[in-house]
Short mmCIF file of C-alpha atoms in Angstrom, two decimals:
data_model
loop_
_atom_site.label_atom_id
_atom_site.label_comp_id
_atom_site.label_asym_id
_atom_site.label_seq_id
_atom_site.Cartn_x
_atom_site.Cartn_y
_atom_site.Cartn_z
CA MET A 1 14.32 -5.03 -20.52
CA ASN A 2 15.11 -4.37 -24.12
CA GLY A 3 18.43 -4.95 -25.85
CA ASP A 4 20.15 -7.05 -28.52
CA THR A 5 21.11 -10.82 -28.48
CA LEU A 6 19.40 -11.45 -25.24
CA SER A 7 17.85 -14.86 -26.22
CA GLY A 8 20.89 -16.84 -24.85
CA ALA A 9 20.90 -15.17 -21.53
CA THR A 10 22.29 -17.40 -18.68
CA ASP A 11 22.55 -14.87 -15.90
CA VAL A 12 20.83 -11.62 -15.00
CA ARG A 13 21.91 -9.30 -12.08
CA ILE A 14 20.90 -6.10 -10.55
CA GLY A 15 23.61 -4.34 -8.68
CA GLY A 16 25.48 -7.61 -8.59
CA ALA A 17 22.57 -9.61 -7.07
CA VAL A 18 21.17 -12.54 -9.17
CA VAL A 19 17.64 -12.14 -10.20
CA SER A 20 15.07 -14.47 -11.82
CA PHE A 21 14.35 -13.74 -15.50
CA SER A 22 12.52 -15.03 -18.56
CA VAL A 23 13.68 -14.48 -22.06
CA SER A 24 10.91 -13.22 -24.40
CA ASN A 25 12.96 -13.06 -27.56
CA ASP A 26 16.31 -11.90 -28.91
CA SER A 27 15.55 -8.29 -28.01
CA SER A 28 13.72 -8.47 -24.76
CA LEU A 29 13.62 -10.35 -21.42
CA THR A 30 11.57 -9.87 -18.27
CA ILE A 31 13.20 -9.67 -14.75
CA PHE A 32 11.19 -10.92 -11.76
CA LEU A 33 11.99 -9.03 -8.61
CA GLY A 34 11.95 -10.89 -5.34
CA GLY A 35 11.09 -9.50 -1.91
CA ALA A 36 14.53 -7.83 -1.32
CA PRO A 37 15.04 -4.26 -2.61
CA PHE A 38 17.43 -4.02 -5.56
CA SER A 39 19.50 -1.04 -6.84
CA GLY A 40 22.30 -0.89 -9.39
CA THR A 41 23.18 -1.53 -13.01
CA ILE A 42 21.53 -4.41 -14.81
CA SER A 43 23.91 -6.93 -16.34
CA VAL A 44 22.93 -9.78 -18.70
CA THR A 45 25.41 -12.58 -19.40
CA THR A 46 25.09 -14.67 -22.53
CA PRO A 47 27.62 -17.03 -24.21
CA GLY A 48 28.87 -14.00 -26.11
CA GLY A 49 29.71 -12.06 -22.97
CA THR A 50 28.23 -9.68 -20.51
CA GLY A 51 26.37 -6.47 -21.32
CA THR A 52 25.77 -3.84 -18.62
CA SER A 53 23.18 -0.99 -18.59
CA SER A 54 24.31 2.55 -18.46
CA GLY A 55 21.44 3.50 -16.09
CA ILE A 56 20.72 2.47 -12.54
CA PHE A 57 17.58 0.46 -11.69
CA THR A 58 16.07 0.99 -8.23
CA SER A 59 13.18 -1.21 -6.92
CA ILE A 60 10.49 0.40 -4.71
CA PRO A 61 9.56 -1.76 -1.85
CA PRO A 62 5.89 -2.03 -0.70
CA PRO A 63 4.70 -0.24 2.50
CA VAL A 64 5.06 -2.12 5.81
CA ILE A 65 2.98 -1.39 8.96
CA SER A 66 4.83 -1.97 12.13
CA GLY A 67 2.08 -0.69 14.44
CA PHE A 68 -0.39 2.20 15.21
CA THR A 69 -1.70 4.26 18.16
CA PRO A 70 -4.16 4.51 19.56
CA THR A 71 -5.61 1.02 19.17
CA SER A 72 -9.26 2.26 19.63
CA GLY A 73 -11.38 5.39 19.41
CA GLY A 74 -14.44 7.13 17.86
CA ALA A 75 -15.03 9.42 15.04
CA GLY A 76 -12.42 12.19 14.97
CA THR A 77 -9.67 10.12 16.51
CA MET A 78 -6.37 10.76 15.00
CA LEU A 79 -4.51 7.50 14.32
CA THR A 80 -0.62 7.45 13.95
CA VAL A 81 0.62 4.58 11.77
CA ASN A 82 4.26 3.60 11.97
CA GLY A 83 6.15 1.51 9.44
CA SER A 84 8.18 2.00 6.35
CA ASP A 85 7.88 3.03 2.73
CA PHE A 86 4.94 5.43 3.19
CA THR A 87 6.23 7.97 0.67
CA ASN A 88 3.91 7.00 -2.29
CA VAL A 89 0.77 5.99 -0.26
CA THR A 90 -2.43 6.47 -2.26
CA SER A 91 -5.09 5.36 0.26
CA VAL A 92 -5.61 4.35 3.92
CA SER A 93 -8.58 2.33 5.18
CA ILE A 94 -9.63 1.15 8.66
CA GLY A 95 -11.86 -1.96 8.83
CA GLY A 96 -12.39 -1.50 5.02
CA THR A 97 -13.61 2.11 5.18
CA SER A 98 -11.46 4.63 3.38
CA VAL A 99 -10.30 7.46 5.73
CA PRO A 100 -8.56 10.81 5.24
CA PHE A 101 -4.83 10.55 5.76
CA SER A 102 -1.61 12.66 5.74
CA VAL A 103 1.86 11.23 5.11
CA SER A 104 4.33 12.70 7.60
CA ASN A 105 7.40 11.04 6.24
CA ALA A 106 8.53 7.69 4.80
CA THR A 107 7.97 5.96 8.31
CA GLN A 108 4.84 7.60 9.71
CA LEU A 109 1.41 8.78 8.51
CA THR A 110 -1.74 9.98 10.20
CA ALA A 111 -5.34 8.93 9.48
CA THR A 112 -8.50 10.20 10.91
CA VAL A 113 -11.30 7.94 12.00
CA ILE A 114 -14.62 8.87 10.45
CA ALA A 115 -18.20 8.09 11.53
CA ALA A 116 -18.62 5.32 9.04
CA THR A 117 -15.36 3.57 10.21
CA LEU A 118 -15.71 -0.05 11.14
CA THR A 119 -13.51 -2.19 13.55
CA GLY A 120 -10.82 -3.95 11.67
CA PRO A 121 -7.26 -3.85 10.38
CA VAL A 122 -5.44 -0.74 9.06
CA ARG A 123 -4.55 -0.95 5.29
CA VAL A 124 -2.10 1.23 3.55
CA VAL A 125 -2.02 1.16 -0.19
CA ALA A 126 0.90 2.48 -2.28
CA GLY A 127 2.11 2.11 -5.91
CA ALA A 128 4.38 -0.79 -4.88
CA GLY A 129 1.93 -2.79 -2.87
CA THR A 130 -0.34 -3.10 0.11
CA ALA A 131 0.14 -3.35 3.84
CA ASN A 132 -2.30 -4.76 6.35
CA SER A 133 -1.92 -4.46 10.07
CA THR A 134 -2.03 -7.63 12.03
CA GLN A 135 -3.78 -5.75 14.93
CA PHE A 136 -7.34 -4.44 14.61
CA PHE A 137 -8.32 -0.84 15.40
CA THR A 138 -11.46 -0.96 17.48
CA VAL A 139 -14.17 1.65 16.92
CA THR A 140 -15.62 2.89 20.22
CA SER A 141 -18.65 5.23 20.82
CA SER A 142 -17.62 8.80 20.86
CA GLY A 143 -20.46 9.58 23.17
CA ALA A 144 -22.78 11.52 20.84
CA PRO A 145 -24.67 9.49 18.15
CA ALA A 146 -24.07 10.12 14.44
CA ILE A 147 -27.04 10.53 12.25
CA PHE A 148 -26.49 9.83 8.61
CA SER A 149 -29.98 10.23 7.26
CA PHE A 150 -33.70 10.06 8.02
CA ALA A 151 -36.91 9.53 6.04
CA PRO A 152 -39.30 10.94 5.31
CA ALA A 153 -38.17 14.56 5.46
CA SER A 154 -41.68 15.67 6.53
CA GLY A 155 -45.13 14.20 7.58
CA PRO A 156 -48.22 14.69 9.58
CA ILE A 157 -48.34 13.98 13.32
CA GLY A 158 -48.04 10.29 13.98
CA THR A 159 -45.70 9.69 10.99
CA GLN A 160 -42.97 7.09 11.64
CA VAL A 161 -39.41 8.43 10.84
CA LEU A 162 -36.65 6.10 10.19
CA VAL A 163 -33.27 7.43 11.56
CA THR A 164 -30.05 5.80 10.15
CA GLY A 165 -26.91 6.23 12.11
#
């Protein structure tokens, strides 16, 4: 926060809620937001009085995962993830593997299990933070094998071909 005569600040509030702060110098201080969301004008109190911002500050909470369904499946499975603050999601992964996703609304998104997906937690990343599920998604065989590569591409009869999948 920038202003004037802030070095003697004794109290800082957002929307009336007390927040932690550190004074950098006479014209700036830093506010440290806790876990609760804040919204409102910013006021700074010094021995000379209280100054209040003309604008409103709104904190953006990190995403939260409350659950997902189904809890297992193979490549192509559509996973529905429920929670909150999904509006600004930038990536979703399952078991550490990034997967395609679509945000339905602030409380729900869908993700598609891909062939490379590993068993593990669901992770949702947004600008305000990261959420990890406490429950694991379990990758199951979809029946048909998935072939990622093989080498060599050609050879005489008797050549050994390594298939990776």
